[in-house]
Coordinates of C-alpha atoms in Angstrom, one line a residue:
M287 CA 142.5 148.0 131.4
D288 CA 138.9 147.0 132.1
W289 CA 136.7 148.9 129.7
F290 CA 133.7 146.8 130.2
N291 CA 131.3 149.7 130.7
L292 CA 132.4 151.2 127.3
S293 CA 132.6 147.8 125.5
S294 CA 129.3 146.4 126.4
S295 CA 126.8 148.4 124.3
I296 CA 124.7 146.3 121.9
C297 CA 125.5 149.0 119.2
Y298 CA 128.8 147.8 117.7
P299 CA 129.7 151.2 116.1
T300 CA 129.4 152.8 119.4
V301 CA 131.9 150.3 121.0
V302 CA 134.3 150.9 118.0
H303 CA 134.0 154.7 118.6
N304 CA 134.8 154.0 122.3
T305 CA 138.1 152.4 121.5
K306 CA 139.6 155.8 120.8
H307 CA 138.8 157.0 124.4
V308 CA 140.0 153.8 125.9
G309 CA 143.2 154.1 124.0
K310 CA 143.7 157.7 125.2
C311 CA 143.0 156.8 128.9
T312 CA 145.3 153.7 128.7
G313 CA 147.9 156.0 127.2
Q314 CA 147.6 158.4 130.3
L315 CA 148.0 155.3 132.6
I316 CA 151.2 154.2 130.7
S317 CA 152.6 157.7 131.0
R318 CA 152.1 157.5 134.8
I319 CA 153.7 154.1 134.9
R320 CA 156.7 155.6 133.0
D321 CA 156.8 158.5 135.5
A322 CA 157.2 155.8 138.2
G323 CA 160.2 154.2 136.5
G324 CA 158.5 151.6 134.3
N325 CA 159.7 151.5 130.8
D326 CA 159.6 147.8 129.7
I327 CA 156.0 147.8 128.8
H328 CA 154.2 145.0 126.8
I329 CA 150.5 145.8 125.7
I330 CA 148.2 142.9 124.8
G331 CA 144.8 143.3 123.5
F332 CA 142.2 140.8 122.1
S333 CA 139.7 141.7 119.4
L334 CA 138.6 145.3 119.8
G335 CA 141.3 145.5 122.5
A336 CA 143.8 144.7 119.9
Q337 CA 142.7 147.8 118.0
V338 CA 142.8 149.9 121.2
I339 CA 146.6 149.3 121.1
N340 CA 146.7 151.8 118.1
Y341 CA 145.1 154.5 120.1
V342 CA 147.4 154.0 123.0
A343 CA 150.4 154.2 120.8
E344 CA 149.1 157.4 119.0
S345 CA 148.5 159.0 122.4
L346 CA 152.0 158.4 123.5
K347 CA 153.9 159.4 120.2
P348 CA 156.2 161.1 119.6
D349 CA 157.6 161.1 123.2
Y350 CA 157.3 157.3 123.7
L351 CA 157.2 154.3 121.4
I352 CA 155.7 151.2 123.0
P353 CA 158.4 148.4 123.2
H354 CA 156.1 145.5 122.5
A355 CA 152.5 145.2 121.5
T356 CA 150.5 141.9 120.9
G357 CA 147.3 141.9 119.0
I358 CA 145.1 138.7 119.4
D359 CA 142.5 138.3 116.8
P360 CA 142.2 142.0 116.0
A361 CA 138.7 143.1 115.3
L362 CA 138.1 143.7 111.6
P363 CA 134.5 145.3 111.4
G364 CA 135.0 149.0 111.7
F365 CA 138.7 148.7 111.1
I366 CA 139.4 146.9 107.8
T367 CA 138.9 149.9 105.6
V368 CA 140.5 152.6 107.7
D369 CA 144.0 153.9 107.4
N370 CA 146.8 152.8 109.7
A371 CA 146.4 155.9 112.0
N372 CA 143.1 154.1 113.1
K373 CA 144.1 150.6 113.4
L374 CA 146.7 148.3 114.8
D375 CA 149.8 148.4 112.5
P376 CA 153.6 147.8 112.7
S377 CA 154.4 151.4 113.5
D378 CA 152.5 151.2 116.9
A379 CA 155.4 149.6 118.9
I380 CA 159.1 148.7 118.3
F381 CA 157.9 145.1 118.1
V382 CA 154.2 144.3 117.0
D383 CA 153.0 140.8 116.9
V384 CA 149.6 139.6 115.8
H385 CA 148.0 136.1 116.5
H386 CA 145.2 135.1 114.5
C387 CA 143.2 132.3 116.4
N388 CA 139.7 132.4 114.9
V389 CA 140.2 129.6 112.2
S390 CA 136.5 129.3 111.6
F391 CA 136.5 132.6 109.9
Y392 CA 139.1 131.6 107.5
A393 CA 137.5 128.0 106.9
L394 CA 134.4 129.6 105.3

């Protein structure tokens, strides 16, 4: 999903807010893919996109649970203090894996 127009604001809280809309629209796309016979779906998101996965999953529940979701360096600002209903967590897919690649953050 290309969400450049909703993620390019210089106001970070606006972009965080837009993740909910992107997730809902992506969930609608996945519903159409499922209607066409696709079931083995793997969602991958980077940074804010990793957090979008949560909203995709929430938009599809309870009718469908994503088989596999991968978060790459999930964004922390705007998500670190929220509950699991608003960030990527293990309940968002049958299998959720997260890859942390930003070693400079942990080297501080």
